[in-house]
Amino acid sequence: MAKATKTGTSVVNIQEELKKQAAGIKDRIQAPSGDFIRVTQDKKFKLPNGQDGSGPLNLVILDFICLNQFFDRPYKEGDKTPPACLALGPNPKQLKPEAVSPVKQADACCECPNDVFGSRGTGKACNNQRVLAVVEDNNDLNSPIYLLKVSPTALKAFDGYVSTIKTQFDSMPVSVVTEVYFDPNLKYPSLRFGNPVPNKNLVIHYNRISDAAARLRVVPDVSAYTPLSKAGKKK
């Protein structure tokens, strides 16, 4: 519940007070769960609106963010236990565990032993991803903003694509329409990005970047995390 302020009732004072309250709003809300584009093991996209298919999808990437997640138990199909530690931010080199992380692994991701190659097989124990805020290629002001996760196997391809947009268009991904598809040479689903064309609806989409950024910065809900000792695991 918002607290009353004694600083006055002018619009400026109200806006300043709301700005202070908004700074901590993420601790009072949970991330939506129904706005993700799902990627299935048989290489299909499942959109929140019920559409599905093998793609490719023509999307506009409004914004994206880095997400690191460390799961302290082996993957088991159907197990939705949240990560023990997670970090969210725009710069992968400056990520730090979120305050809500049940079991923080380090003070900063760059210092974490789980975030180095070889910490799990030849890869990393920490799951490095990108999360994209996207809209379909249209001029609808109310077109829903969806989220799409880029898995570790597609990370290099996505980062390389963003670099290509910078080189080719001297701009950000929102300035183009991106074709998102599955790597045809792999048996498992791994996203690829390409065939950029100028975004004819750039003005509409540019004005939605702030909404996309706000959604991306909502920290995932980890309240259902169960400590290993309570999950029947040995310490």
PDB file of C-alpha atoms in Angstrom:
ATOM      1  CA  MET A   1       0.000   0.000   0.000  1.00  0.00           C
ATOM      2  CA  ALA A   2       1.392   3.394  -0.973  1.00  0.00           C
ATOM      3  CA  LYS A   3       2.392   5.627   1.900  1.00  0.00           C
ATOM      4  CA  ALA A   4       1.040   9.145   2.180  1.00  0.00           C
ATOM      5  CA  THR A   5       3.532  11.950   1.712  1.00  0.00           C
ATOM      6  CA  LYS A   6       3.802  15.258   3.543  1.00  0.00           C
ATOM      7  CA  THR A   7       5.984  16.847   0.905  1.00  0.00           C
ATOM      8  CA  GLY A   8       3.022  18.511  -0.786  1.00  0.00           C
ATOM      9  CA  THR A   9       0.423  17.677  -3.358  1.00  0.00           C
ATOM     10  CA  SER A  10       1.952  19.141  -6.504  1.00  0.00           C
ATOM     11  CA  VAL A  11       2.356  16.884  -9.541  1.00  0.00           C
ATOM     12  CA  VAL A  12       6.146  17.149  -9.256  1.00  0.00           C
ATOM     13  CA  ASN A  13       6.135  15.983  -5.640  1.00  0.00           C
ATOM     14  CA  ILE A  14       3.759  13.153  -6.406  1.00  0.00           C
ATOM     15  CA  GLN A  15       5.905  11.989  -9.305  1.00  0.00           C
ATOM     16  CA  GLU A  16       9.037  12.038  -7.153  1.00  0.00           C
ATOM     17  CA  GLU A  17       7.309  10.050  -4.421  1.00  0.00           C
ATOM     18  CA  LEU A  18       6.035   7.485  -6.928  1.00  0.00           C
ATOM     19  CA  LYS A  19       9.514   7.190  -8.404  1.00  0.00           C
ATOM     20  CA  LYS A  20      10.892   6.253  -4.965  1.00  0.00           C
ATOM     21  CA  GLN A  21       8.180   3.680  -4.441  1.00  0.00           C
ATOM     22  CA  ALA A  22       8.646   2.232  -7.934  1.00  0.00           C
ATOM     23  CA  ALA A  23      12.333   1.584  -7.211  1.00  0.00           C
ATOM     24  CA  GLY A  24      11.325  -1.256  -4.903  1.00  0.00           C
ATOM     25  CA  ILE A  25       8.272  -2.515  -6.748  1.00  0.00           C
ATOM     26  CA  LYS A  26      10.003  -5.601  -8.140  1.00  0.00           C
ATOM     27  CA  ASP A  27      10.224  -6.998  -4.605  1.00  0.00           C
ATOM     28  CA  ARG A  28       6.431  -6.855  -4.302  1.00  0.00           C
ATOM     29  CA  ILE A  29       5.415  -8.533  -7.540  1.00  0.00           C
ATOM     30  CA  GLN A  30       6.010 -11.813  -9.313  1.00  0.00           C
ATOM     31  CA  ALA A  31       7.061 -12.211 -12.899  1.00  0.00           C
ATOM     32  CA  PRO A  32       4.275 -13.078 -15.338  1.00  0.00           C
ATOM     33  CA  SER A  33       4.539 -16.653 -16.567  1.00  0.00           C
ATOM     34  CA  GLY A  34       2.306 -16.721 -19.621  1.00  0.00           C
ATOM     35  CA  ASP A  35       4.179 -14.441 -22.003  1.00  0.00           C
ATOM     36  CA  PHE A  36       7.008 -16.769 -23.059  1.00  0.00           C
ATOM     37  CA  ILE A  37       7.374 -18.260 -26.526  1.00  0.00           C
ATOM     38  CA  ARG A  38       8.070 -21.904 -25.769  1.00  0.00           C
ATOM     39  CA  VAL A  39      10.588 -23.929 -27.720  1.00  0.00           C
ATOM     40  CA  THR A  40       9.835 -27.669 -27.844  1.00  0.00           C
ATOM     41  CA  GLN A  41      12.265 -30.539 -28.233  1.00  0.00           C
ATOM     42  CA  ASP A  42      10.793 -31.390 -31.640  1.00  0.00           C
ATOM     43  CA  LYS A  43      11.788 -27.941 -32.907  1.00  0.00           C
ATOM     44  CA  LYS A  44       8.527 -26.066 -32.733  1.00  0.00           C
ATOM     45  CA  PHE A  45       7.551 -22.646 -31.435  1.00  0.00           C
ATOM     46  CA  LYS A  46       4.507 -22.387 -29.174  1.00  0.00           C
ATOM     47  CA  LEU A  47       3.248 -18.811 -28.827  1.00  0.00           C
ATOM     48  CA  PRO A  48       1.203 -17.600 -25.841  1.00  0.00           C
ATOM     49  CA  ASN A  49      -1.708 -16.877 -28.191  1.00  0.00           C
ATOM     50  CA  GLY A  50      -2.023 -20.569 -29.036  1.00  0.00           C
ATOM     51  CA  GLN A  51      -0.239 -20.521 -32.366  1.00  0.00           C
ATOM     52  CA  ASP A  52       2.456 -23.107 -32.943  1.00  0.00           C
ATOM     53  CA  GLY A  53       4.657 -24.264 -35.745  1.00  0.00           C
ATOM     54  CA  SER A  54       8.195 -24.965 -36.863  1.00  0.00           C
ATOM     55  CA  GLY A  55       8.797 -21.380 -37.980  1.00  0.00           C
ATOM     56  CA  PRO A  56      10.706 -19.391 -38.912  1.00  0.00           C
ATOM     57  CA  LEU A  57       9.275 -16.451 -36.985  1.00  0.00           C
ATOM     58  CA  ASN A  58       9.611 -12.863 -38.167  1.00  0.00           C
ATOM     59  CA  LEU A  59      10.076 -10.831 -35.007  1.00  0.00           C
ATOM     60  CA  VAL A  60      11.218  -7.436 -33.851  1.00  0.00           C
ATOM     61  CA  ILE A  61      13.609  -7.619 -30.896  1.00  0.00           C
ATOM     62  CA  LEU A  62      12.673  -4.642 -28.726  1.00  0.00           C
ATOM     63  CA  ASP A  63      15.301  -5.288 -26.070  1.00  0.00           C
ATOM     64  CA  PHE A  64      17.163  -8.142 -24.398  1.00  0.00           C
ATOM     65  CA  ILE A  65      18.789  -8.944 -21.085  1.00  0.00           C
ATOM     66  CA  CYS A  66      21.311 -11.431 -19.687  1.00  0.00           C
ATOM     67  CA  LEU A  67      20.130 -14.172 -17.338  1.00  0.00           C
ATOM     68  CA  ASN A  68      22.389 -16.532 -15.384  1.00  0.00           C
ATOM     69  CA  GLN A  69      20.795 -19.421 -13.492  1.00  0.00           C
ATOM     70  CA  PHE A  70      22.486 -22.065 -11.342  1.00  0.00           C
ATOM     71  CA  PHE A  71      20.469 -25.190 -10.567  1.00  0.00           C
ATOM     72  CA  ASP A  72      21.885 -27.168  -7.662  1.00  0.00           C
ATOM     73  CA  ARG A  73      20.427 -30.516  -8.745  1.00  0.00           C
ATOM     74  CA  PRO A  74      20.479 -32.587 -11.956  1.00  0.00           C
ATOM     75  CA  TYR A  75      17.801 -31.860 -14.536  1.00  0.00           C
ATOM     76  CA  LYS A  76      14.737 -34.038 -14.201  1.00  0.00           C
ATOM     77  CA  GLU A  77      11.832 -33.835 -16.611  1.00  0.00           C
ATOM     78  CA  GLY A  78       8.823 -32.304 -14.907  1.00  0.00           C
ATOM     79  CA  ASP A  79      10.843 -30.853 -12.037  1.00  0.00           C
ATOM     80  CA  LYS A  80      10.171 -27.118 -11.878  1.00  0.00           C
ATOM     81  CA  THR A  81      12.369 -26.321  -8.880  1.00  0.00           C
ATOM     82  CA  PRO A  82      13.652 -22.742  -9.319  1.00  0.00           C
ATOM     83  CA  PRO A  83      17.387 -22.022  -9.528  1.00  0.00           C
ATOM     84  CA  ALA A  84      19.414 -21.776  -6.349  1.00  0.00           C
ATOM     85  CA  CYS A  85      21.129 -18.659  -7.654  1.00  0.00           C
ATOM     86  CA  LEU A  86      20.268 -16.248 -10.438  1.00  0.00           C
ATOM     87  CA  ALA A  87      21.509 -12.982 -11.865  1.00  0.00           C
ATOM     88  CA  LEU A  88      19.774 -10.583 -14.223  1.00  0.00           C
ATOM     89  CA  GLY A  89      21.203  -7.546 -16.001  1.00  0.00           C
ATOM     90  CA  PRO A  90      22.151  -5.868 -19.281  1.00  0.00           C
ATOM     91  CA  ASN A  91      25.908  -6.495 -19.080  1.00  0.00           C
ATOM     92  CA  PRO A  92      27.118 -10.130 -18.782  1.00  0.00           C
ATOM     93  CA  LYS A  93      30.447  -8.953 -17.336  1.00  0.00           C
ATOM     94  CA  GLN A  94      28.783  -7.124 -14.440  1.00  0.00           C
ATOM     95  CA  LEU A  95      26.167  -9.633 -13.300  1.00  0.00           C
ATOM     96  CA  LYS A  96      25.675 -10.249  -9.586  1.00  0.00           C
ATOM     97  CA  PRO A  97      23.310 -12.667  -7.839  1.00  0.00           C
ATOM     98  CA  GLU A  98      19.880 -11.205  -7.177  1.00  0.00           C
ATOM     99  CA  ALA A  99      18.975 -10.599  -3.535  1.00  0.00           C
ATOM    100  CA  VAL A 100      16.173 -13.179  -3.805  1.00  0.00           C
ATOM    101  CA  SER A 101      18.587 -15.980  -4.789  1.00  0.00           C
ATOM    102  CA  PRO A 102      17.976 -18.827  -2.296  1.00  0.00           C
ATOM    103  CA  VAL A 103      21.630 -19.916  -2.190  1.00  0.00           C
ATOM    104  CA  LYS A 104      24.039 -17.323  -3.581  1.00  0.00           C
ATOM    105  CA  GLN A 105      27.109 -18.918  -5.105  1.00  0.00           C
ATOM    106  CA  ALA A 106      29.385 -15.860  -5.161  1.00  0.00           C
ATOM    107  CA  ASP A 107      29.378 -12.103  -4.757  1.00  0.00           C
ATOM    108  CA  ALA A 108      29.645 -11.649  -8.519  1.00  0.00           C
ATOM    109  CA  CYS A 109      29.210 -13.988 -11.474  1.00  0.00           C
ATOM    110  CA  CYS A 110      32.707 -13.196 -12.748  1.00  0.00           C
ATOM    111  CA  GLU A 111      34.083 -14.650  -9.480  1.00  0.00           C
ATOM    112  CA  CYS A 112      31.836 -17.716  -9.382  1.00  0.00           C
ATOM    113  CA  PRO A 113      33.403 -21.179  -9.893  1.00  0.00           C
ATOM    114  CA  ASN A 114      30.130 -22.340 -11.470  1.00  0.00           C
ATOM    115  CA  ASP A 115      30.416 -19.756 -14.246  1.00  0.00           C
ATOM    116  CA  VAL A 116      33.585 -21.082 -15.847  1.00  0.00           C
ATOM    117  CA  PHE A 117      33.964 -23.667 -18.577  1.00  0.00           C
ATOM    118  CA  GLY A 118      34.742 -27.083 -17.148  1.00  0.00           C
ATOM    119  CA  SER A 119      32.613 -26.604 -14.051  1.00  0.00           C
ATOM    120  CA  ARG A 120      30.130 -29.113 -15.523  1.00  0.00           C
ATOM    121  CA  GLY A 121      31.670 -31.422 -18.095  1.00  0.00           C
ATOM    122  CA  THR A 122      33.131 -29.258 -20.839  1.00  0.00           C
ATOM    123  CA  GLY A 123      30.538 -26.545 -20.239  1.00  0.00           C
ATOM    124  CA  LYS A 124      29.410 -24.348 -17.365  1.00  0.00           C
ATOM    125  CA  ALA A 125      27.427 -25.384 -14.314  1.00  0.00           C
ATOM    126  CA  CYS A 126      25.703 -22.002 -14.508  1.00  0.00           C
ATOM    127  CA  ASN A 127      23.155 -21.640 -17.275  1.00  0.00           C
ATOM    128  CA  ASN A 128      23.992 -18.471 -19.252  1.00  0.00           C
ATOM    129  CA  GLN A 129      21.101 -17.181 -21.358  1.00  0.00           C
ATOM    130  CA  ARG A 130      19.714 -14.144 -23.089  1.00  0.00           C
ATOM    131  CA  VAL A 131      16.047 -13.246 -22.723  1.00  0.00           C
ATOM    132  CA  LEU A 132      14.536 -11.314 -25.617  1.00  0.00           C
ATOM    133  CA  ALA A 133      11.467  -9.089 -25.516  1.00  0.00           C
ATOM    134  CA  VAL A 134       9.890  -9.387 -28.955  1.00  0.00           C
ATOM    135  CA  VAL A 135       6.795  -8.475 -30.942  1.00  0.00           C
ATOM    136  CA  GLU A 136       5.522  -9.883 -34.183  1.00  0.00           C
ATOM    137  CA  ASP A 137       6.220  -7.926 -37.353  1.00  0.00           C
ATOM    138  CA  ASN A 138       3.162  -5.667 -37.626  1.00  0.00           C
ATOM    139  CA  ASN A 139       2.004  -2.098 -36.962  1.00  0.00           C
ATOM    140  CA  ASP A 140      -0.380  -2.996 -34.144  1.00  0.00           C
ATOM    141  CA  LEU A 141       0.166  -0.668 -31.174  1.00  0.00           C
ATOM    142  CA  ASN A 142      -1.377  -3.299 -28.897  1.00  0.00           C
ATOM    143  CA  SER A 143       0.509  -6.289 -30.228  1.00  0.00           C
ATOM    144  CA  PRO A 144       1.571  -8.317 -27.161  1.00  0.00           C
ATOM    145  CA  ILE A 145       5.181  -8.298 -26.050  1.00  0.00           C
ATOM    146  CA  TYR A 146       6.494 -11.847 -25.768  1.00  0.00           C
ATOM    147  CA  LEU A 147       9.661 -13.183 -24.153  1.00  0.00           C
ATOM    148  CA  LEU A 148      11.962 -15.666 -25.831  1.00  0.00           C
ATOM    149  CA  LYS A 149      14.866 -17.386 -24.096  1.00  0.00           C
ATOM    150  CA  VAL A 150      18.133 -17.956 -25.929  1.00  0.00           C
ATOM    151  CA  SER A 151      19.763 -21.110 -24.578  1.00  0.00           C
ATOM    152  CA  PRO A 152      23.523 -21.498 -23.988  1.00  0.00           C
ATOM    153  CA  THR A 153      23.838 -23.435 -27.275  1.00  0.00           C
ATOM    154  CA  ALA A 154      22.496 -20.408 -29.171  1.00  0.00           C
ATOM    155  CA  LEU A 155      24.275 -17.708 -27.173  1.00  0.00           C
ATOM    156  CA  LYS A 156      27.212 -17.310 -29.544  1.00  0.00           C
ATOM    157  CA  ALA A 157      24.863 -17.138 -32.539  1.00  0.00           C
ATOM    158  CA  PHE A 158      22.686 -14.451 -30.958  1.00  0.00           C
ATOM    159  CA  ASP A 159      25.553 -12.286 -29.745  1.00  0.00           C
ATOM    160  CA  GLY A 160      27.142 -12.577 -33.180  1.00  0.00           C
ATOM    161  CA  TYR A 161      23.884 -11.524 -34.808  1.00  0.00           C
ATOM    162  CA  VAL A 162      23.624  -8.430 -32.592  1.00  0.00           C
ATOM    163  CA  SER A 163      27.182  -7.571 -33.575  1.00  0.00           C
ATOM    164  CA  THR A 164      26.236  -7.982 -37.237  1.00  0.00           C
ATOM    165  CA  ILE A 165      23.330  -5.528 -36.835  1.00  0.00           C
ATOM    166  CA  LYS A 166      25.750  -3.023 -35.326  1.00  0.00           C
ATOM    167  CA  THR A 167      28.176  -3.453 -38.228  1.00  0.00           C
ATOM    168  CA  GLN A 168      25.656  -3.652 -41.054  1.00  0.00           C
ATOM    169  CA  PHE A 169      23.084  -1.109 -39.883  1.00  0.00           C
ATOM    170  CA  ASP A 170      25.007   0.788 -37.197  1.00  0.00           C
ATOM    171  CA  SER A 171      21.975   0.275 -34.994  1.00  0.00           C
ATOM    172  CA  MET A 172      20.204  -1.943 -32.466  1.00  0.00           C
ATOM    173  CA  PRO A 173      18.096  -5.055 -33.240  1.00  0.00           C
ATOM    174  CA  VAL A 174      14.826  -3.084 -32.906  1.00  0.00           C
ATOM    175  CA  SER A 175      15.692  -1.322 -36.175  1.00  0.00           C
ATOM    176  CA  VAL A 176      15.245  -4.535 -38.172  1.00  0.00           C
ATOM    177  CA  VAL A 177      12.869  -7.449 -38.546  1.00  0.00           C
ATOM    178  CA  THR A 178      14.688 -10.626 -37.556  1.00  0.00           C
ATOM    179  CA  GLU A 179      14.078 -14.140 -38.788  1.00  0.00           C
ATOM    180  CA  VAL A 180      14.260 -16.607 -35.893  1.00  0.00           C
ATOM    181  CA  TYR A 181      14.648 -20.264 -36.799  1.00  0.00           C
ATOM    182  CA  PHE A 182      16.159 -23.555 -35.634  1.00  0.00           C
ATOM    183  CA  ASP A 183      19.611 -24.714 -36.641  1.00  0.00           C
ATOM    184  CA  PRO A 184      18.817 -27.406 -39.246  1.00  0.00           C
ATOM    185  CA  ASN A 185      22.120 -29.170 -38.629  1.00  0.00           C
ATOM    186  CA  LEU A 186      21.351 -30.037 -35.007  1.00  0.00           C
ATOM    187  CA  LYS A 187      18.979 -32.682 -33.689  1.00  0.00           C
ATOM    188  CA  TYR A 188      18.078 -30.608 -30.650  1.00  0.00           C
ATOM    189  CA  PRO A 189      16.429 -27.154 -30.785  1.00  0.00           C
ATOM    190  CA  SER A 190      18.964 -24.348 -30.945  1.00  0.00           C
ATOM    191  CA  LEU A 191      17.856 -20.929 -32.148  1.00  0.00           C
ATOM    192  CA  ARG A 192      19.486 -18.983 -34.940  1.00  0.00           C
ATOM    193  CA  PHE A 193      18.943 -15.394 -36.085  1.00  0.00           C
ATOM    194  CA  GLY A 194      19.338 -13.880 -39.525  1.00  0.00           C
ATOM    195  CA  ASN A 195      17.995 -12.277 -42.698  1.00  0.00           C
ATOM    196  CA  PRO A 196      17.523  -8.808 -41.148  1.00  0.00           C
ATOM    197  CA  VAL A 197      15.473  -6.292 -43.130  1.00  0.00           C
ATOM    198  CA  PRO A 198      14.746  -2.657 -42.170  1.00  0.00           C
ATOM    199  CA  ASN A 199      11.844  -2.317 -39.752  1.00  0.00           C
ATOM    200  CA  LYS A 200       9.091  -0.315 -41.494  1.00  0.00           C
ATOM    201  CA  ASN A 201       7.302   0.143 -38.164  1.00  0.00           C
ATOM    202  CA  LEU A 202      10.328   1.394 -36.251  1.00  0.00           C
ATOM    203  CA  VAL A 203       8.538   4.405 -34.708  1.00  0.00           C
ATOM    204  CA  ILE A 204       5.831   2.190 -33.211  1.00  0.00           C
ATOM    205  CA  HIS A 205       8.296  -0.354 -31.885  1.00  0.00           C
ATOM    206  CA  TYR A 206      10.814   2.181 -30.617  1.00  0.00           C
ATOM    207  CA  ASN A 207       8.130   3.665 -28.384  1.00  0.00           C
ATOM    208  CA  ARG A 208       7.572   0.240 -26.813  1.00  0.00           C
ATOM    209  CA  ILE A 209      11.162  -0.310 -25.723  1.00  0.00           C
ATOM    210  CA  SER A 210      10.559   1.086 -22.220  1.00  0.00           C
ATOM    211  CA  ASP A 211       7.698  -1.386 -21.661  1.00  0.00           C
ATOM    212  CA  ALA A 212       9.883  -4.218 -22.898  1.00  0.00           C
ATOM    213  CA  ALA A 213      12.765  -3.189 -20.636  1.00  0.00           C
ATOM    214  CA  ALA A 214      10.486  -3.022 -17.598  1.00  0.00           C
ATOM    215  CA  ARG A 215       9.211  -6.546 -18.262  1.00  0.00           C
ATOM    216  CA  LEU A 216      12.699  -7.926 -18.783  1.00  0.00           C
ATOM    217  CA  ARG A 217      13.846  -6.554 -15.430  1.00  0.00           C
ATOM    218  CA  VAL A 218      11.178  -8.361 -13.421  1.00  0.00           C
ATOM    219  CA  VAL A 219      13.111 -10.957 -11.417  1.00  0.00           C
ATOM    220  CA  PRO A 220      11.870 -14.551 -11.854  1.00  0.00           C
ATOM    221  CA  ASP A 221       9.935 -15.988  -8.928  1.00  0.00           C
ATOM    222  CA  VAL A 222      12.082 -18.389  -6.862  1.00  0.00           C
ATOM    223  CA  SER A 223       9.743 -18.715  -3.856  1.00  0.00           C
ATOM    224  CA  ALA A 224       9.087 -22.391  -4.670  1.00  0.00           C
ATOM    225  CA  TYR A 225      12.758 -23.308  -4.224  1.00  0.00           C
ATOM    226  CA  THR A 226      13.249 -26.335  -1.978  1.00  0.00           C
ATOM    227  CA  PRO A 227      16.626 -26.827  -0.242  1.00  0.00           C
ATOM    228  CA  LEU A 228      18.402 -30.023  -1.206  1.00  0.00           C
ATOM    229  CA  SER A 229      18.180 -31.371   2.338  1.00  0.00           C
ATOM    230  CA  LYS A 230      14.381 -31.141   2.146  1.00  0.00           C
ATOM    231  CA  ALA A 231      14.198 -32.656  -1.290  1.00  0.00           C
ATOM    232  CA  GLY A 232      15.570 -36.017  -0.225  1.00  0.00           C
ATOM    233  CA  LYS A 233      19.089 -35.240  -1.367  1.00  0.00           C
ATOM    234  CA  LYS A 234      22.273 -35.736   0.582  1.00  0.00           C
ATOM    235  CA  LYS A 235      24.064 -32.591   1.705  1.00  0.00           C
TER     236      LYS A 235
END
